[in-house]
PDB file of C-alpha atoms in Angstrom:
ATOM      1  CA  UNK R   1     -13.417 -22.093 -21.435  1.00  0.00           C
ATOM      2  CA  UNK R   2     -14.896 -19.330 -19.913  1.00  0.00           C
ATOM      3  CA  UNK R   3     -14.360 -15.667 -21.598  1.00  0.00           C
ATOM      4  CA  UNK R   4     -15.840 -12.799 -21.787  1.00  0.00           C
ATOM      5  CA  UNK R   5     -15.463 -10.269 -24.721  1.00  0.00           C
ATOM      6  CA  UNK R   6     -13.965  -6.748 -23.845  1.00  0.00           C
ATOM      7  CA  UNK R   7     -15.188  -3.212 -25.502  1.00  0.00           C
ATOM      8  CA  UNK R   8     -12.263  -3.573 -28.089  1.00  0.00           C
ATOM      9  CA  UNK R   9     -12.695  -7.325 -29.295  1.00  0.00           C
ATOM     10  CA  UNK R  10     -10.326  -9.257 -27.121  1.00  0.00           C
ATOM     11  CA  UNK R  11     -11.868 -12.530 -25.262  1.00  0.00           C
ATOM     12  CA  UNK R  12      -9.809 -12.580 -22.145  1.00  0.00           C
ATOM     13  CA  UNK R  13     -10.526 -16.084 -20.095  1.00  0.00           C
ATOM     14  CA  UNK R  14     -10.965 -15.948 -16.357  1.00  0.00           C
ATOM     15  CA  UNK R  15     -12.278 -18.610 -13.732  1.00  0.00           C
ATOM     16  CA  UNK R  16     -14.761 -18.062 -11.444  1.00  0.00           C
ATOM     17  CA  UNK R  17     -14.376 -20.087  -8.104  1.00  0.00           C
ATOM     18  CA  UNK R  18     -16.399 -20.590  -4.820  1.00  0.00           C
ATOM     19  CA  UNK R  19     -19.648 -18.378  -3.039  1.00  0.00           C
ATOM     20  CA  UNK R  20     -19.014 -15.142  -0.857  1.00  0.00           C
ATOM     21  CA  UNK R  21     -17.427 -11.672  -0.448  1.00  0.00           C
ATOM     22  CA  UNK R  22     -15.596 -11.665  -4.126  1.00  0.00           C
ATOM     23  CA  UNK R  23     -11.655 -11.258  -4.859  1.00  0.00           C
ATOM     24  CA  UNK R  24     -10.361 -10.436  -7.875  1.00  0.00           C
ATOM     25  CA  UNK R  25      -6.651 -11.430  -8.633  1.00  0.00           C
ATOM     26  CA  UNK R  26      -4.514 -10.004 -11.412  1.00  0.00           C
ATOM     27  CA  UNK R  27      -1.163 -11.722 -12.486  1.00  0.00           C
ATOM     28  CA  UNK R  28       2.178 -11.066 -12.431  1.00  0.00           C
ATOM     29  CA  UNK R  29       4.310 -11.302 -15.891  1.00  0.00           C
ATOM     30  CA  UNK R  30       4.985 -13.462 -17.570  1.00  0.00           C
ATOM     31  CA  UNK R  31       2.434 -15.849 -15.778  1.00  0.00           C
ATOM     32  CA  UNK R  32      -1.393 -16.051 -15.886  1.00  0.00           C
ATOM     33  CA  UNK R  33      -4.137 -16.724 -13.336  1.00  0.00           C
ATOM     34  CA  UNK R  34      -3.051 -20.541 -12.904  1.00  0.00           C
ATOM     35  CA  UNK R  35      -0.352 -18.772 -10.639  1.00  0.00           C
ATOM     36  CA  UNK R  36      -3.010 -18.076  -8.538  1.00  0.00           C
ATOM     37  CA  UNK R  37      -4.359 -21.710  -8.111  1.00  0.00           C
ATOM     38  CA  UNK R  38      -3.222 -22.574  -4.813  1.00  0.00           C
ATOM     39  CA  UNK R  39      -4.610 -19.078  -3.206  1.00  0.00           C
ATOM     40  CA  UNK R  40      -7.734 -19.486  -5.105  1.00  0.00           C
ATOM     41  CA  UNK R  41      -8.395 -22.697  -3.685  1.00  0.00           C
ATOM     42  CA  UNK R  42      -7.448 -21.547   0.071  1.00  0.00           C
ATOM     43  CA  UNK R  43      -9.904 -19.151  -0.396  1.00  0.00           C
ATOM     44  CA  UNK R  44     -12.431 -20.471  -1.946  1.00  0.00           C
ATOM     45  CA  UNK R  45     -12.440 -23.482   0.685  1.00  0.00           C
ATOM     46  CA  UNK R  46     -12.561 -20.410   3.135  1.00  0.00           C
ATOM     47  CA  UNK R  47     -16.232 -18.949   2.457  1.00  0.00           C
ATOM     48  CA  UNK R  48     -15.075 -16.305  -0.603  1.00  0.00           C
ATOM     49  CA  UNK R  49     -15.258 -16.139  -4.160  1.00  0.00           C
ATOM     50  CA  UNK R  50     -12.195 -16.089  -5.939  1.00  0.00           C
ATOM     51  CA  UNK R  51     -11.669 -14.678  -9.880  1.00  0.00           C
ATOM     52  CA  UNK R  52      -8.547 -14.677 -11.309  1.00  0.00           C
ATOM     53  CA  UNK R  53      -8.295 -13.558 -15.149  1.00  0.00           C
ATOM     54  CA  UNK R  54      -5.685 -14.067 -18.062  1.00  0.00           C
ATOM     55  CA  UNK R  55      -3.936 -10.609 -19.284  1.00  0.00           C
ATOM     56  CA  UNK R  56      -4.846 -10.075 -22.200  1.00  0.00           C
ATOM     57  CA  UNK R  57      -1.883 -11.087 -24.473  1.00  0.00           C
ATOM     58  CA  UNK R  58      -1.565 -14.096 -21.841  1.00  0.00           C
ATOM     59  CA  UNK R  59      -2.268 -17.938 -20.955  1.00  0.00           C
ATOM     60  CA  UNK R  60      -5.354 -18.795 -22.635  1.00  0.00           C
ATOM     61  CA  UNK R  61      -6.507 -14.805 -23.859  1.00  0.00           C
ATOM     62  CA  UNK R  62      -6.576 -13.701 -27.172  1.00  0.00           C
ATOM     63  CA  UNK R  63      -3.062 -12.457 -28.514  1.00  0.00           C
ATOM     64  CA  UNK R  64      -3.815  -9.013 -29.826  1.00  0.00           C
ATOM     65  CA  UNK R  65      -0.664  -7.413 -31.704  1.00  0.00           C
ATOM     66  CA  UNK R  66      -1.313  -3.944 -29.538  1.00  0.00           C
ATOM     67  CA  UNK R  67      -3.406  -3.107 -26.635  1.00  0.00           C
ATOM     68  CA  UNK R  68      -0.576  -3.756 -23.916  1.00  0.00           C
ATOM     69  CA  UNK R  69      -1.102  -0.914 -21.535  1.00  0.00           C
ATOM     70  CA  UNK R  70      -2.122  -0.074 -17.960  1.00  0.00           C
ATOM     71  CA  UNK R  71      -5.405   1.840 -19.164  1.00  0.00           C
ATOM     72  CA  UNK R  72      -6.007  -0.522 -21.184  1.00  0.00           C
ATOM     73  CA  UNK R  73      -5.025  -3.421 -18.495  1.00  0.00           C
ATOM     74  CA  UNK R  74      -7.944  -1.073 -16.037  1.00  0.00           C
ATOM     75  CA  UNK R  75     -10.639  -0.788 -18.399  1.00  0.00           C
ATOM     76  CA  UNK R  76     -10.142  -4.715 -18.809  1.00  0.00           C
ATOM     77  CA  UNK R  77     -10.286  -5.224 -15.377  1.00  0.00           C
ATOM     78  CA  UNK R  78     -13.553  -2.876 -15.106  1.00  0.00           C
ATOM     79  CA  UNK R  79     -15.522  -4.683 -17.875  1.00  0.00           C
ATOM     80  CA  UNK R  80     -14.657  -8.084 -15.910  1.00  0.00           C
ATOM     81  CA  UNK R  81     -16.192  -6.389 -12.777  1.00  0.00           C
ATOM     82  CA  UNK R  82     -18.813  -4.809 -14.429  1.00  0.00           C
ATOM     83  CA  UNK R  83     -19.792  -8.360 -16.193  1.00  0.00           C
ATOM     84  CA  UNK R  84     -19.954 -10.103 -13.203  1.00  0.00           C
ATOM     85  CA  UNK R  85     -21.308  -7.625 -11.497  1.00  0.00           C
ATOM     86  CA  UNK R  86     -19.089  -7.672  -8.320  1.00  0.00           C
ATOM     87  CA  UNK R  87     -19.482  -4.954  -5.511  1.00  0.00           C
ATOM     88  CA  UNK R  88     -17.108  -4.650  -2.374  1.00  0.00           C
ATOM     89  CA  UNK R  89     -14.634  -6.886  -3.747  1.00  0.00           C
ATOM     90  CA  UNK R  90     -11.326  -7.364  -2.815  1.00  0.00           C
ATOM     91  CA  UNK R  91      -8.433  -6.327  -5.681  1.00  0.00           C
ATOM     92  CA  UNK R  92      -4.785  -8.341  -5.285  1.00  0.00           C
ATOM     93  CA  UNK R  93      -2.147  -7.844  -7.570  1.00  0.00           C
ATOM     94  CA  UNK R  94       1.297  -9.375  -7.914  1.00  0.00           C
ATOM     95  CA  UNK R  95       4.028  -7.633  -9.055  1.00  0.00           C
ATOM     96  CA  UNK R  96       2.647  -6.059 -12.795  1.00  0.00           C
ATOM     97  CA  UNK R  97      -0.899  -7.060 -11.374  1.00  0.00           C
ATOM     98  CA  UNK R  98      -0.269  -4.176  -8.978  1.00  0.00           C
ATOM     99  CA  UNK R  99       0.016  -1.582 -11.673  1.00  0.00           C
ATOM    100  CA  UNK R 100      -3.598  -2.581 -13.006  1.00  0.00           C
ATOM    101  CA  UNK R 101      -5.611  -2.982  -9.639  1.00  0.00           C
ATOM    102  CA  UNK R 102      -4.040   0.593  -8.903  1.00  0.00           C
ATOM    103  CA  UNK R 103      -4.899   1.733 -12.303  1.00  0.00           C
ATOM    104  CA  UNK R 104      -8.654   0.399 -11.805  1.00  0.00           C
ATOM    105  CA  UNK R 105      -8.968   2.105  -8.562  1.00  0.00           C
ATOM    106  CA  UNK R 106      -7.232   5.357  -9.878  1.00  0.00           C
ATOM    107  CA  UNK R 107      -9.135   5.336 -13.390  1.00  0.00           C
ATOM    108  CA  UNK R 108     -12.887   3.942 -12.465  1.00  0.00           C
ATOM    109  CA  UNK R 109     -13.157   4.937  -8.722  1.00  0.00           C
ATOM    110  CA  UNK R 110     -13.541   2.894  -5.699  1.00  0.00           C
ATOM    111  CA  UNK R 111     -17.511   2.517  -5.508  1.00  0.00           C
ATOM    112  CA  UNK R 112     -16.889  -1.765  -6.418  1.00  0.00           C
ATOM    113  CA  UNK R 113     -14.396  -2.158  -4.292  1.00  0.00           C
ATOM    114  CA  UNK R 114     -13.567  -2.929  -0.639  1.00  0.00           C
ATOM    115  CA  UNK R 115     -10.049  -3.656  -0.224  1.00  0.00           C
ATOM    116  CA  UNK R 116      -6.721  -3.491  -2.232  1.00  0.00           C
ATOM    117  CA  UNK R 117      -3.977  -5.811  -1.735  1.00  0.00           C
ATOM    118  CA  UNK R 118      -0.399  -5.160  -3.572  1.00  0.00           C
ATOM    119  CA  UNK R 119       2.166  -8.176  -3.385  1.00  0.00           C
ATOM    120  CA  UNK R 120       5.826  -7.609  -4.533  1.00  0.00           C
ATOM    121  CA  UNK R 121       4.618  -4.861  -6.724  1.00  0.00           C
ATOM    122  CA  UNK R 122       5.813  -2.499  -9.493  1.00  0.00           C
ATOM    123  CA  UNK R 123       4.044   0.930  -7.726  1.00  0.00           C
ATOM    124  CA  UNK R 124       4.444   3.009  -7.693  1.00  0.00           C
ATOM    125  CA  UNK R 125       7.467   3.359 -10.117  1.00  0.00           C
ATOM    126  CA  UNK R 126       9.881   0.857 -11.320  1.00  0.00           C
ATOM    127  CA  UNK R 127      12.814   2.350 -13.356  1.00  0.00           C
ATOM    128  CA  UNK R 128      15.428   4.830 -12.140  1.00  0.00           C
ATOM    129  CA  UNK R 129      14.852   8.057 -13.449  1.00  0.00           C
ATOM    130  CA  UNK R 130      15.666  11.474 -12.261  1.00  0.00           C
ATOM    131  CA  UNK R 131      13.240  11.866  -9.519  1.00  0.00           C
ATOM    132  CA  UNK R 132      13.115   8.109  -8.424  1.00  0.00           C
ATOM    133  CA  UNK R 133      17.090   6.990  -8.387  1.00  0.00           C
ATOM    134  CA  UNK R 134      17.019   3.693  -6.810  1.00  0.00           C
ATOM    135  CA  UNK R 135      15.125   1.757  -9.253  1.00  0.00           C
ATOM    136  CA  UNK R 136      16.978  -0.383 -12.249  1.00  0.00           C
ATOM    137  CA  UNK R 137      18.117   1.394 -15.320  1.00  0.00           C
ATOM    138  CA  UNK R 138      16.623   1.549 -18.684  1.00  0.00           C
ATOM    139  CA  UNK R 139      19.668  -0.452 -19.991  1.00  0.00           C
ATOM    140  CA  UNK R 140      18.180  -3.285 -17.752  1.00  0.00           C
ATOM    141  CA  UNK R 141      14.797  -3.506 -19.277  1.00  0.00           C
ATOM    142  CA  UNK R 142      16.481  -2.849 -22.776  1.00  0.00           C
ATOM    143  CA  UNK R 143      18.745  -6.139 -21.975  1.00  0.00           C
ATOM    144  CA  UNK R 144      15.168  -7.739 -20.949  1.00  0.00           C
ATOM    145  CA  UNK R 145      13.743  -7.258 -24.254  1.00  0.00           C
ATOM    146  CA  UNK R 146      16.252  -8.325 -26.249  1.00  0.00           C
ATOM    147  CA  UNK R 147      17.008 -11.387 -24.604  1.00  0.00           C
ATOM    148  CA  UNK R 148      13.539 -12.051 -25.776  1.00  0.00           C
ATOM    149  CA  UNK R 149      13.797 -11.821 -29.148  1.00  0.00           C
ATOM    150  CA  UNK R 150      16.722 -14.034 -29.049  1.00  0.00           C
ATOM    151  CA  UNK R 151      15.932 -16.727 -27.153  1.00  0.00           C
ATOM    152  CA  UNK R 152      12.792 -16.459 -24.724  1.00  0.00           C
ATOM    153  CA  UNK R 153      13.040 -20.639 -23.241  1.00  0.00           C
ATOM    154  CA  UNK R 154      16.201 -19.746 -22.487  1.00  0.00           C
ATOM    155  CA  UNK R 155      16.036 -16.221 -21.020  1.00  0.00           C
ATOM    156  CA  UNK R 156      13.448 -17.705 -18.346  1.00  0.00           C
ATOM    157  CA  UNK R 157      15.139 -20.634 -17.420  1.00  0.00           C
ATOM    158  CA  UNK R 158      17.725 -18.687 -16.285  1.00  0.00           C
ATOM    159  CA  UNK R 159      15.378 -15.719 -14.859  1.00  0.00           C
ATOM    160  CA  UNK R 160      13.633 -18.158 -12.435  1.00  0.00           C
ATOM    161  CA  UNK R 161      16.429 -18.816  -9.968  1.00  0.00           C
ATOM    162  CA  UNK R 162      16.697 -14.801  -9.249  1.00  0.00           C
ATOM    163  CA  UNK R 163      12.565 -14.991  -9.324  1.00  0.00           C
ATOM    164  CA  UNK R 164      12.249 -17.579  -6.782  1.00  0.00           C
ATOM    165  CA  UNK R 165      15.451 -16.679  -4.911  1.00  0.00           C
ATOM    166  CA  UNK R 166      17.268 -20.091  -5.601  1.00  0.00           C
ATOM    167  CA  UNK R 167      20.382 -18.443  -6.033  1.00  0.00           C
ATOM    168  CA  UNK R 168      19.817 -17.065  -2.385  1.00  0.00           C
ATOM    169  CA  UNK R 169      19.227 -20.412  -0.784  1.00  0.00           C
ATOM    170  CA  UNK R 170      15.745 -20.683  -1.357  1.00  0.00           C
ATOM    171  CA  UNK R 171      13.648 -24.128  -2.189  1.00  0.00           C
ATOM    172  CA  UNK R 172      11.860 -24.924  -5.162  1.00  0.00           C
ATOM    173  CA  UNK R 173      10.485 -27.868  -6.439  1.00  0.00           C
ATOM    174  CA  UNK R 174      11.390 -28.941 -10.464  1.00  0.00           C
ATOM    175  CA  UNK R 175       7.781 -29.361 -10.648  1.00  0.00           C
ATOM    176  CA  UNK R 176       7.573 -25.491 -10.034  1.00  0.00           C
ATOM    177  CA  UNK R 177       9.745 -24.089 -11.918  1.00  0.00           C
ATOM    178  CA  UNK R 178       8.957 -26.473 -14.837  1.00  0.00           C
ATOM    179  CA  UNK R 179       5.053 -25.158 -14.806  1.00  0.00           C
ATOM    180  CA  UNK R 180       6.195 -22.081 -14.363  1.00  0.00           C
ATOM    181  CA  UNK R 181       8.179 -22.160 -17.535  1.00  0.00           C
ATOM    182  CA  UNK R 182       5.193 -23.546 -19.423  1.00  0.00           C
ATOM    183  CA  UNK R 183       2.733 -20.833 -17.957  1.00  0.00           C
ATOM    184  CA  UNK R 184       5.448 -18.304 -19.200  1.00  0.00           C
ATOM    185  CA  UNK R 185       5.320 -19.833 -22.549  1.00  0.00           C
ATOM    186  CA  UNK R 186       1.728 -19.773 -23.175  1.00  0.00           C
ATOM    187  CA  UNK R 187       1.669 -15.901 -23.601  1.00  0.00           C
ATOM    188  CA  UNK R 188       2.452 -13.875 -27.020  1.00  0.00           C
ATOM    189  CA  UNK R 189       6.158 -12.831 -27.985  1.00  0.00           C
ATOM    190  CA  UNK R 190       4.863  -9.260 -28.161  1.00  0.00           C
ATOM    191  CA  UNK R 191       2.855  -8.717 -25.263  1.00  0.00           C
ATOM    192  CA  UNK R 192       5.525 -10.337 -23.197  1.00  0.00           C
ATOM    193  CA  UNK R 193       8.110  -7.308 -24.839  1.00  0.00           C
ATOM    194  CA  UNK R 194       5.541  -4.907 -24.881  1.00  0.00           C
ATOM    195  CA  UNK R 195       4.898  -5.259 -21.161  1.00  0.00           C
ATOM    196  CA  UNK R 196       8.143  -4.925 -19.831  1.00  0.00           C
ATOM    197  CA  UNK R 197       8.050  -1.409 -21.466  1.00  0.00           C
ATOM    198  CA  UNK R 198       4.542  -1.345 -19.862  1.00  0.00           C
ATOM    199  CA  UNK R 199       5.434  -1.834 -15.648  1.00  0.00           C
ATOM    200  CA  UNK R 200       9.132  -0.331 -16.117  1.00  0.00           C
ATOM    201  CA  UNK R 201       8.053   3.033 -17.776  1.00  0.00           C
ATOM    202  CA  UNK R 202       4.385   3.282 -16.512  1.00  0.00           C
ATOM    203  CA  UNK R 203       4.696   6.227 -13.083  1.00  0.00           C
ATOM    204  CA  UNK R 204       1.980   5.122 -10.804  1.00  0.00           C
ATOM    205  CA  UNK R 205       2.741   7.911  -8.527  1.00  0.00           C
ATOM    206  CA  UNK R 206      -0.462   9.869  -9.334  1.00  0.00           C
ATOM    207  CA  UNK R 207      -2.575   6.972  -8.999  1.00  0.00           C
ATOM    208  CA  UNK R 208      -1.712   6.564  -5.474  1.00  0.00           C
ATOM    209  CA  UNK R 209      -3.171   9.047  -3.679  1.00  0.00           C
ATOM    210  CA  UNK R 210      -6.594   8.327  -5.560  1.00  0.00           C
ATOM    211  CA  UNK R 211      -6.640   4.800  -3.434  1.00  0.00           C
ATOM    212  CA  UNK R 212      -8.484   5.428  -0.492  1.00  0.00           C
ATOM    213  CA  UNK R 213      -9.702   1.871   0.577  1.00  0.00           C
ATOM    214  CA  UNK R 214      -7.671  -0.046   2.986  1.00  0.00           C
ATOM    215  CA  UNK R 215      -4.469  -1.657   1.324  1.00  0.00           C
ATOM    216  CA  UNK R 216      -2.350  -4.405   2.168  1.00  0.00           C
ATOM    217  CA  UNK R 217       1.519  -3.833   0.997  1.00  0.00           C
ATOM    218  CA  UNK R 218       3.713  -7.157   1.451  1.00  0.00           C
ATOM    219  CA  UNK R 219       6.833  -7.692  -0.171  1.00  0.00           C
ATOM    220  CA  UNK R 220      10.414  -9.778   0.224  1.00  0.00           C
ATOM    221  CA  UNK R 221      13.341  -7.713   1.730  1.00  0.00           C
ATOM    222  CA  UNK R 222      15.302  -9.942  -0.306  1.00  0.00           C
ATOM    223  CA  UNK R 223      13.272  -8.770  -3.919  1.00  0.00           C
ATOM    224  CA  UNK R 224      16.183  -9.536  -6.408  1.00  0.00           C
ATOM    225  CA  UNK R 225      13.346  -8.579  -9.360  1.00  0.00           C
ATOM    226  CA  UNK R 226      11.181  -5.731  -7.932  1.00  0.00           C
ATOM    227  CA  UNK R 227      13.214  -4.204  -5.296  1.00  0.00           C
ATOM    228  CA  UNK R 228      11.176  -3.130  -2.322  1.00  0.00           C
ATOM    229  CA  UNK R 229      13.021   0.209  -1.428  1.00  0.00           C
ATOM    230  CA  UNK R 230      11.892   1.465  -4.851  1.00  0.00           C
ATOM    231  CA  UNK R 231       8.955   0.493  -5.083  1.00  0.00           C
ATOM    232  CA  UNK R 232       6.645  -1.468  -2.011  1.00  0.00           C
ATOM    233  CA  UNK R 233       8.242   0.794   0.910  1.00  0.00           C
ATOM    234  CA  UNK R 234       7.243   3.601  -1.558  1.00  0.00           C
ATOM    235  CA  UNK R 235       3.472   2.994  -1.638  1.00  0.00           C
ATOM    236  CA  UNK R 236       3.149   2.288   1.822  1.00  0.00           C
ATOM    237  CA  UNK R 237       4.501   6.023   2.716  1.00  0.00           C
ATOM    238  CA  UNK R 238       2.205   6.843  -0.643  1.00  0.00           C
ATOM    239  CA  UNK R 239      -1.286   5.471   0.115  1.00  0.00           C
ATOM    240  CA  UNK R 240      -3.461   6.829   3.470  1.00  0.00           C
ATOM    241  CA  UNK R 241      -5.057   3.287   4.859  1.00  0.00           C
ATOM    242  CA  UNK R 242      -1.937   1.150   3.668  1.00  0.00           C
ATOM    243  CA  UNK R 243      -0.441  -1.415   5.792  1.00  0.00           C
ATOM    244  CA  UNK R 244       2.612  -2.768   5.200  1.00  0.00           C
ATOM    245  CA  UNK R 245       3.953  -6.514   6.251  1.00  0.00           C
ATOM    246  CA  UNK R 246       7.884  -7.172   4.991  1.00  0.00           C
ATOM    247  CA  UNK R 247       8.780 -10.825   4.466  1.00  0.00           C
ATOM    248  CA  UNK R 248      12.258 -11.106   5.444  1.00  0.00           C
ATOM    249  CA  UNK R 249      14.303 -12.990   3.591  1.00  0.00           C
ATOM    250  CA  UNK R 250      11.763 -13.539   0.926  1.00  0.00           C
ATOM    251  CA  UNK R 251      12.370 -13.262  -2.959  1.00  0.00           C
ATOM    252  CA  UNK R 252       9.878 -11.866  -5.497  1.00  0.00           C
ATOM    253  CA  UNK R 253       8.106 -15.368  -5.871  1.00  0.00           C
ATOM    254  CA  UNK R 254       7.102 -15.352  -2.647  1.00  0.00           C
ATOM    255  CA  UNK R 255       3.248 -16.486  -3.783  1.00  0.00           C
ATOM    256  CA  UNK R 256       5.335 -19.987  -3.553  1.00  0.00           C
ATOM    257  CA  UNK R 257       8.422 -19.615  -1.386  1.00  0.00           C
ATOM    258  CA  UNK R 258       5.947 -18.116   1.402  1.00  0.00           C
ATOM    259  CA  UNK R 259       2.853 -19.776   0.386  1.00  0.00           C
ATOM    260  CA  UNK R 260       1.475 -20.632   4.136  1.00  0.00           C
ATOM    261  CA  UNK R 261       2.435 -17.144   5.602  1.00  0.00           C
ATOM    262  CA  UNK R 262       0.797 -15.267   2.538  1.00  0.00           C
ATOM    263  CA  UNK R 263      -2.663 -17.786   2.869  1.00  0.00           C
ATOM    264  CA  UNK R 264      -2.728 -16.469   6.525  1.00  0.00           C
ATOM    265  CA  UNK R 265      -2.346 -12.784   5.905  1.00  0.00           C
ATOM    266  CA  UNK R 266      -4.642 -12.962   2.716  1.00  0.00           C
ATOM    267  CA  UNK R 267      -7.232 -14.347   5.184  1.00  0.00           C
ATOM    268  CA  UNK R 268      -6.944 -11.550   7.858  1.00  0.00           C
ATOM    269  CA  UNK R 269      -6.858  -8.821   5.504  1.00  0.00           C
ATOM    270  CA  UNK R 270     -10.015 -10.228   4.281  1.00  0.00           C
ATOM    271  CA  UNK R 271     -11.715 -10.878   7.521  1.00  0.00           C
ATOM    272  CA  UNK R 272     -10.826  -7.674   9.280  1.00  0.00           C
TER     273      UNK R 272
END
């Protein structure tokens, strides 16, 4: 496999696909890069070179018992950069993969990279709280972690059909959800607990103005996991160059539901 050994110890594994302009993609939880496989390709058969990484705590990365948290997540993501020396590349993130590529930008600077993209997103706040009252409560993420502990198989079995908007109508092949189940499964107990404390208490709000390269915001208008009115049509009113594309009727899993649209608009955002 290929890894690369952070400041702190941790061998995180990434793959490194295809020749041109780079893009770096981050994960969303409780996945790992393979969720990226099909864009990777795309884009890789398209003239760029594509890097997606394990989380550390994820897929095939080492399973540190702390260490799960968004500085931490940025510095990872710099060292990866900095290793393979990358320069005007292109940062996507996916729902908790937002919170890092923002975190990056907001916590190294922009001089590596060109263009930002955040899919259904956590910025630039998740949870309710005084000042933000339209996200989910605590009690929801508290509920999260628990259900866990308990019984984690079963807690994302029945988490998928929300995920991928089945219960809305949508279409999903067994084959899907069953590799997505298995993805979920590779990753540690703890950093899969520890992270939901991670994108539902981490305020991204002051990282937002610090992004100053042109960002592309899409999310589903039918987000039954990361709402877009508390958080995507947020960070479009919060970043200056940000453009934002709504995919109506989409759920959070979009990356499948609305793979052909999202290949197209990937491709733009990168060619213009």
């Amino acid at each position: 496999m290929t890894t690369f050994t952070t400041s702190d110890g941790i061998d995180i594994y990434y793959k490194d696909w295809g020749i041109g302009k780079p893009v770096l993609f981050s994960h969303g939880w409780p996945l790992s890069a393979d969720m990226w496989d099909a864009q990777m390709l795309f884009l890789a058969q398209n003239g760029y070179r594509v890097i997606a990484f394990d989380r550390r705590g994820f897929g095939r990365s080492d399973q540190p018992w702390d260490g799960y948290n968004y500085d931490r997540f940025a510095d990872d993501i710099a060292e990866l950069i900095e290793k393979l020396d990358l320069h005007e590349v292109t940062l996507v993130g996916f729902s908790m993969g937002g919170g890092d590529v923002s975190r990056y930008i907001a916590r190294h600077g922009n001089d590596r990279v060109a263009k930002l993209a955040l899919l259904g997103a956590v910025t630039p706040i998740f949870r309710k709280t005084e000042d933000h009252p339209i996200g989910p409560d605590d009690a929801v993420f508290e509920g999260i972690r628990n259900a866990l502990v308990q019984d984690r198989p079963q807690f994302f079995k029945d988490f998928w059909p929300a995920f991928y908007g089945i219960n809305h109508g949508a279409k999903v092949s067994d084959g899907v959800l069953n590799q997505t189940l298995q993805i979920a499964l590779q990753a540690s107990l703890k950093a899969t607990i520890d992270c939901v404390t991670a994108f539902s208490e981490t305020d991204f709000r002051p990282d937002m103005g610090k992004i100053n390269v042109p960002t592309l915001i899409i999310h589903g208008d039918d987000d039954q996991v990361v709402p877009f009115e508390a958080t995507g049509a947020l960070a479009a009113k919060m970043i200056s160059n940000a453009t934002l594309k709504i995919y109506p009727g989409a759920p959070h899993g979009f990356i499948v539901t609305h793979q052909e649209e999202l290949f197209q608009d990937l491709h733009a955002f990168l060619k213009a």
